[in-house]
Amino acid sequence: DMSPVHFEIAVFIHEYRLTHAYGPSLGELSVRFKRTKLTIHEHLIKMANAGVIEHKRYKHKETRIAKAFRAYIEWAAVNLKGE
C-alpha cells in the first residue's frame, strides 16, 4: 500500500514532469510538502524500494513514476483533485 504522503508526492512528481519535462528537485519537494530535504529524500527512497518511482541517487530531476504505477497516478491526478 502507498501511504497518503507517498501518493501526494507521486502525483506532484507526475504533474511536475508534465509541465517541466523533468522531475522536481529535493528543494522543490521540500517546499511543496513542508518537510525537510532529508525527510523528502527518505520518502523517495521508500517509494523507489516499493517500486512506485524510478529514482537515481543524486539525480532527482530524473525521478519519474514507475511504469507499473503510471496509469493509476495519471488517473488519480485528474479524478481525485480536491478530495
mmCIF file of N, CA and C in Angstrom:
data_model
loop_
_atom_site.group_PDB
_atom_site.id
_atom_site.type_symbol
_atom_site.label_atom_id
_atom_site.label_comp_id
_atom_site.label_asym_id
_atom_site.label_seq_id
_atom_site.Cartn_x
_atom_site.Cartn_y
_atom_site.Cartn_z
ATOM 1 N N ASP A 1 0.831 -1.200 0.000
ATOM 2 C CA ASP A 1 0.000 0.000 0.000
ATOM 3 C C ASP A 1 0.868 1.254 0.000
ATOM 4 N N MET A 2 0.377 2.253 -0.677
ATOM 5 C CA MET A 2 1.069 3.530 -0.744
ATOM 6 C C MET A 2 0.474 4.440 0.336
ATOM 7 N N SER A 3 1.346 5.072 1.126
ATOM 8 C CA SER A 3 0.854 5.998 2.151
ATOM 9 C C SER A 3 0.272 7.232 1.476
ATOM 10 N N PRO A 4 -0.587 7.969 2.187
ATOM 11 C CA PRO A 4 -1.141 9.191 1.603
ATOM 12 C C PRO A 4 -0.056 10.196 1.184
ATOM 13 N N VAL A 5 0.999 10.317 1.978
ATOM 14 C CA VAL A 5 2.083 11.243 1.631
ATOM 15 C C VAL A 5 2.790 10.777 0.366
ATOM 16 N N HIS A 6 3.061 9.480 0.264
ATOM 17 C CA HIS A 6 3.720 8.954 -0.932
ATOM 18 C C HIS A 6 2.834 9.151 -2.164
ATOM 19 N N PHE A 7 1.548 8.967 -1.984
ATOM 20 C CA PHE A 7 0.614 9.182 -3.085
ATOM 21 C C PHE A 7 0.669 10.644 -3.540
ATOM 22 N N GLU A 8 0.618 11.589 -2.590
ATOM 23 C CA GLU A 8 0.671 13.009 -2.929
ATOM 24 C C GLU A 8 1.987 13.370 -3.616
ATOM 25 N N ILE A 9 3.079 12.820 -3.133
ATOM 26 C CA ILE A 9 4.380 13.074 -3.760
ATOM 27 C C ILE A 9 4.392 12.529 -5.185
ATOM 28 N N ALA A 10 3.853 11.330 -5.367
ATOM 29 C CA ALA A 10 3.823 10.723 -6.701
ATOM 30 C C ALA A 10 3.008 11.567 -7.673
ATOM 31 N N VAL A 11 1.846 12.045 -7.242
ATOM 32 C CA VAL A 11 1.013 12.886 -8.108
ATOM 33 C C VAL A 11 1.753 14.185 -8.437
ATOM 34 N N PHE A 12 2.405 14.774 -7.430
ATOM 35 C CA PHE A 12 3.158 16.012 -7.669
ATOM 36 C C PHE A 12 4.284 15.777 -8.672
ATOM 37 N N ILE A 13 5.032 14.702 -8.508
ATOM 38 C CA ILE A 13 6.119 14.380 -9.442
ATOM 39 C C ILE A 13 5.565 14.228 -10.856
ATOM 40 N N HIS A 14 4.462 13.498 -10.969
ATOM 41 C CA HIS A 14 3.840 13.286 -12.280
ATOM 42 C C HIS A 14 3.452 14.618 -12.924
ATOM 43 N N GLU A 15 2.752 15.463 -12.179
ATOM 44 C CA GLU A 15 2.301 16.740 -12.727
ATOM 45 C C GLU A 15 3.478 17.667 -13.030
ATOM 46 N N TYR A 16 4.486 17.651 -12.182
ATOM 47 C CA TYR A 16 5.668 18.486 -12.396
ATOM 48 C C TYR A 16 6.375 18.071 -13.683
ATOM 49 N N ARG A 17 6.516 16.761 -13.892
ATOM 50 C CA ARG A 17 7.183 16.273 -15.107
ATOM 51 C C ARG A 17 6.387 16.639 -16.353
ATOM 52 N N LEU A 18 5.063 16.641 -16.275
ATOM 53 C CA LEU A 18 4.248 17.033 -17.425
ATOM 54 C C LEU A 18 4.502 18.494 -17.799
ATOM 55 N N THR A 19 4.682 19.326 -16.802
ATOM 56 C CA THR A 19 4.884 20.753 -17.026
ATOM 57 C C THR A 19 6.316 21.091 -17.429
ATOM 58 N N HIS A 20 7.295 20.449 -16.800
ATOM 59 C CA HIS A 20 8.691 20.840 -16.963
ATOM 60 C C HIS A 20 9.547 19.855 -17.767
ATOM 61 N N ALA A 21 9.047 18.659 -18.020
ATOM 62 C CA ALA A 21 9.774 17.607 -18.739
ATOM 63 C C ALA A 21 10.926 17.006 -17.924
ATOM 64 N N TYR A 22 10.990 17.307 -16.657
ATOM 65 C CA TYR A 22 11.958 16.693 -15.736
ATOM 66 C C TYR A 22 11.344 16.733 -14.341
ATOM 67 N N GLY A 23 11.894 15.957 -13.439
ATOM 68 C CA GLY A 23 11.348 15.865 -12.093
ATOM 69 C C GLY A 23 11.722 17.035 -11.205
ATOM 70 N N PRO A 24 10.993 17.198 -10.095
ATOM 71 C CA PRO A 24 11.298 18.272 -9.153
ATOM 72 C C PRO A 24 12.556 17.978 -8.347
ATOM 73 N N SER A 25 13.209 19.033 -7.893
ATOM 74 C CA SER A 25 14.382 18.887 -7.028
ATOM 75 C C SER A 25 13.931 18.571 -5.604
ATOM 76 N N LEU A 26 14.875 18.156 -4.780
ATOM 77 C CA LEU A 26 14.565 17.949 -3.361
ATOM 78 C C LEU A 26 14.045 19.238 -2.736
ATOM 79 N N GLY A 27 14.649 20.367 -3.101
ATOM 80 C CA GLY A 27 14.210 21.653 -2.569
ATOM 81 C C GLY A 27 12.775 21.971 -2.937
ATOM 82 N N GLU A 28 12.408 21.713 -4.178
ATOM 83 C CA GLU A 28 11.035 21.970 -4.621
ATOM 84 C C GLU A 28 10.053 21.055 -3.908
ATOM 85 N N LEU A 29 10.412 19.804 -3.747
ATOM 86 C CA LEU A 29 9.561 18.876 -2.999
ATOM 87 C C LEU A 29 9.460 19.291 -1.537
ATOM 88 N N SER A 30 10.576 19.717 -0.977
ATOM 89 C CA SER A 30 10.618 20.148 0.415
ATOM 90 C C SER A 30 9.682 21.328 0.661
ATOM 91 N N VAL A 31 9.719 22.304 -0.229
ATOM 92 C CA VAL A 31 8.851 23.475 -0.099
ATOM 93 C C VAL A 31 7.391 23.069 -0.263
ATOM 94 N N ARG A 32 7.096 22.281 -1.277
ATOM 95 C CA ARG A 32 5.710 21.879 -1.564
ATOM 96 C C ARG A 32 5.094 21.097 -0.412
ATOM 97 N N PHE A 33 5.852 20.200 0.203
ATOM 98 C CA PHE A 33 5.296 19.330 1.248
ATOM 99 C C PHE A 33 5.658 19.763 2.664
ATOM 100 N N LYS A 34 6.332 20.909 2.783
ATOM 101 C CA LYS A 34 6.684 21.471 4.089
ATOM 102 C C LYS A 34 7.397 20.456 4.981
ATOM 103 N N ARG A 35 8.378 19.801 4.375
ATOM 104 C CA ARG A 35 9.208 18.834 5.087
ATOM 105 C C ARG A 35 10.666 19.112 4.736
ATOM 106 N N THR A 36 11.573 18.625 5.557
ATOM 107 C CA THR A 36 12.993 18.841 5.271
ATOM 108 C C THR A 36 13.403 18.039 4.034
ATOM 109 N N LYS A 37 14.524 18.446 3.436
ATOM 110 C CA LYS A 37 15.055 17.709 2.289
ATOM 111 C C LYS A 37 15.390 16.277 2.685
ATOM 112 N N LEU A 38 15.891 16.088 3.896
ATOM 113 C CA LEU A 38 16.212 14.744 4.369
ATOM 114 C C LEU A 38 14.956 13.876 4.432
ATOM 115 N N THR A 39 13.884 14.432 4.961
ATOM 116 C CA THR A 39 12.627 13.677 5.042
ATOM 117 C C THR A 39 12.115 13.332 3.658
ATOM 118 N N ILE A 40 12.162 14.298 2.737
ATOM 119 C CA ILE A 40 11.729 14.042 1.359
ATOM 120 C C ILE A 40 12.594 12.946 0.743
ATOM 121 N N HIS A 41 13.902 13.031 0.956
ATOM 122 C CA HIS A 41 14.809 12.011 0.419
ATOM 123 C C HIS A 41 14.434 10.627 0.957
ATOM 124 N N GLU A 42 14.125 10.538 2.238
ATOM 125 C CA GLU A 42 13.725 9.252 2.826
ATOM 126 C C GLU A 42 12.436 8.737 2.192
ATOM 127 N N HIS A 43 11.485 9.639 1.931
ATOM 128 C CA HIS A 43 10.242 9.239 1.256
ATOM 129 C C HIS A 43 10.551 8.708 -0.147
ATOM 130 N N LEU A 44 11.417 9.403 -0.872
ATOM 131 C CA LEU A 44 11.765 8.965 -2.227
ATOM 132 C C LEU A 44 12.424 7.590 -2.222
ATOM 133 N N ILE A 45 13.288 7.334 -1.255
ATOM 134 C CA ILE A 45 13.936 6.022 -1.155
ATOM 135 C C ILE A 45 12.898 4.943 -0.894
ATOM 136 N N LYS A 46 11.974 5.198 0.028
ATOM 137 C CA LYS A 46 10.916 4.225 0.327
ATOM 138 C C LYS A 46 10.044 3.980 -0.901
ATOM 139 N N MET A 47 9.723 5.057 -1.615
ATOM 140 C CA MET A 47 8.897 4.919 -2.814
ATOM 141 C C MET A 47 9.623 4.138 -3.901
ATOM 142 N N ALA A 48 10.920 4.372 -4.046
ATOM 143 C CA ALA A 48 11.713 3.625 -5.032
ATOM 144 C C ALA A 48 11.793 2.155 -4.646
ATOM 145 N N ASN A 49 12.012 1.878 -3.375
ATOM 146 C CA ASN A 49 12.084 0.485 -2.903
ATOM 147 C C ASN A 49 10.755 -0.244 -3.085
ATOM 148 N N ALA A 50 9.641 0.498 -3.013
ATOM 149 C CA ALA A 50 8.316 -0.090 -3.209
ATOM 150 C C ALA A 50 7.948 -0.191 -4.684
ATOM 151 N N GLY A 51 8.785 0.370 -5.562
ATOM 152 C CA GLY A 51 8.528 0.305 -6.997
ATOM 153 C C GLY A 51 7.585 1.366 -7.520
ATOM 154 N N VAL A 52 7.279 2.382 -6.713
ATOM 155 C CA VAL A 52 6.366 3.443 -7.131
ATOM 156 C C VAL A 52 7.059 4.414 -8.076
ATOM 157 N N ILE A 53 8.318 4.723 -7.792
ATOM 158 C CA ILE A 53 9.068 5.649 -8.640
ATOM 159 C C ILE A 53 10.365 5.008 -9.098
ATOM 160 N N GLU A 54 10.906 5.561 -10.162
ATOM 161 C CA GLU A 54 12.252 5.235 -10.611
ATOM 162 C C GLU A 54 13.109 6.414 -10.189
ATOM 163 N N HIS A 55 14.085 6.156 -9.346
ATOM 164 C CA HIS A 55 14.847 7.222 -8.709
ATOM 165 C C HIS A 55 16.323 6.855 -8.689
ATOM 166 N N LYS A 56 17.150 7.764 -9.169
ATOM 167 C CA LYS A 56 18.597 7.555 -9.148
ATOM 168 C C LYS A 56 19.208 8.462 -8.097
ATOM 169 N N ARG A 57 20.094 7.925 -7.323
ATOM 170 C CA ARG A 57 20.753 8.693 -6.272
ATOM 171 C C ARG A 57 21.460 9.904 -6.885
ATOM 172 N N TYR A 58 21.255 11.050 -6.281
ATOM 173 C CA TYR A 58 21.854 12.328 -6.685
ATOM 174 C C TYR A 58 21.336 12.846 -8.023
ATOM 175 N N LYS A 59 20.313 12.230 -8.576
ATOM 176 C CA LYS A 59 19.766 12.688 -9.860
ATOM 177 C C LYS A 59 18.246 12.843 -9.722
ATOM 178 N N HIS A 60 17.840 13.724 -8.823
ATOM 179 C CA HIS A 60 16.423 13.875 -8.507
ATOM 180 C C HIS A 60 15.603 14.396 -9.682
ATOM 181 N N LYS A 61 16.224 15.159 -10.555
ATOM 182 C CA LYS A 61 15.500 15.685 -11.714
ATOM 183 C C LYS A 61 15.109 14.571 -12.691
ATOM 184 N N GLU A 62 15.713 13.388 -12.542
ATOM 185 C CA GLU A 62 15.371 12.249 -13.396
ATOM 186 C C GLU A 62 14.306 11.348 -12.770
ATOM 187 N N THR A 63 13.849 11.690 -11.569
ATOM 188 C CA THR A 63 12.837 10.882 -10.885
ATOM 189 C C THR A 63 11.555 10.863 -11.706
ATOM 190 N N ARG A 64 11.001 9.676 -11.849
ATOM 191 C CA ARG A 64 9.756 9.520 -12.600
ATOM 192 C C ARG A 64 8.909 8.426 -11.967
ATOM 193 N N ILE A 65 7.640 8.406 -12.313
ATOM 194 C CA ILE A 65 6.740 7.375 -11.816
ATOM 195 C C ILE A 65 7.048 6.076 -12.551
ATOM 196 N N ALA A 66 7.130 4.985 -11.813
ATOM 197 C CA ALA A 66 7.396 3.679 -12.417
ATOM 198 C C ALA A 66 6.234 3.291 -13.332
ATOM 199 N N LYS A 67 6.540 2.571 -14.389
ATOM 200 C CA LYS A 67 5.520 2.193 -15.367
ATOM 201 C C LYS A 67 4.331 1.488 -14.733
ATOM 202 N N ALA A 68 4.579 0.643 -13.758
ATOM 203 C CA ALA A 68 3.501 -0.118 -13.126
ATOM 204 C C ALA A 68 2.484 0.784 -12.421
ATOM 205 N N PHE A 69 2.899 1.970 -12.002
ATOM 206 C CA PHE A 69 2.012 2.884 -11.285
ATOM 207 C C PHE A 69 1.550 4.058 -12.131
ATOM 208 N N ARG A 70 2.120 4.233 -13.308
ATOM 209 C CA ARG A 70 1.874 5.434 -14.110
ATOM 210 C C ARG A 70 0.404 5.633 -14.454
ATOM 211 N N ALA A 71 -0.291 4.608 -14.907
ATOM 212 C CA ALA A 71 -1.694 4.753 -15.293
ATOM 213 C C ALA A 71 -2.547 5.156 -14.091
ATOM 214 N N TYR A 72 -2.275 4.553 -12.939
ATOM 215 C CA TYR A 72 -3.038 4.896 -11.739
ATOM 216 C C TYR A 72 -2.788 6.342 -11.323
ATOM 217 N N ILE A 73 -1.535 6.775 -11.324
ATOM 218 C CA ILE A 73 -1.201 8.140 -10.919
ATOM 219 C C ILE A 73 -1.795 9.134 -11.905
ATOM 220 N N GLU A 74 -1.758 8.832 -13.194
ATOM 221 C CA GLU A 74 -2.360 9.720 -14.204
ATOM 222 C C GLU A 74 -3.858 9.846 -13.959
ATOM 223 N N TRP A 75 -4.523 8.726 -13.690
ATOM 224 C CA TRP A 75 -5.954 8.747 -13.408
ATOM 225 C C TRP A 75 -6.235 9.553 -12.137
ATOM 226 N N ALA A 76 -5.471 9.300 -11.096
ATOM 227 C CA ALA A 76 -5.677 9.971 -9.813
ATOM 228 C C ALA A 76 -5.429 11.470 -9.919
ATOM 229 N N ALA A 77 -4.441 11.878 -10.694
ATOM 230 C CA ALA A 77 -4.129 13.295 -10.834
ATOM 231 C C ALA A 77 -5.311 14.058 -11.421
ATOM 232 N N VAL A 78 -6.081 13.402 -12.262
ATOM 233 C CA VAL A 78 -7.243 14.043 -12.880
ATOM 234 C C VAL A 78 -8.498 13.894 -12.025
ATOM 235 N N ASN A 79 -8.718 12.706 -11.492
ATOM 236 C CA ASN A 79 -10.004 12.391 -10.864
ATOM 237 C C ASN A 79 -10.086 12.617 -9.360
ATOM 238 N N LEU A 80 -8.971 12.735 -8.681
ATOM 239 C CA LEU A 80 -9.023 12.882 -7.232
ATOM 240 C C LEU A 80 -8.613 14.265 -6.750
ATOM 241 N N LYS A 81 -8.506 15.222 -7.647
ATOM 242 C CA LYS A 81 -8.121 16.594 -7.237
ATOM 243 C C LYS A 81 -9.197 17.158 -6.321
ATOM 244 N N GLY A 82 -8.722 17.804 -5.272
ATOM 245 C CA GLY A 82 -9.644 18.483 -4.379
ATOM 246 C C GLY A 82 -10.281 17.610 -3.316
ATOM 247 N N GLU A 83 -9.961 16.349 -3.276
ATOM 248 C CA GLU A 83 -10.538 15.478 -2.239
ATOM 249 C C GLU A 83 -9.758 15.565 -0.970
#
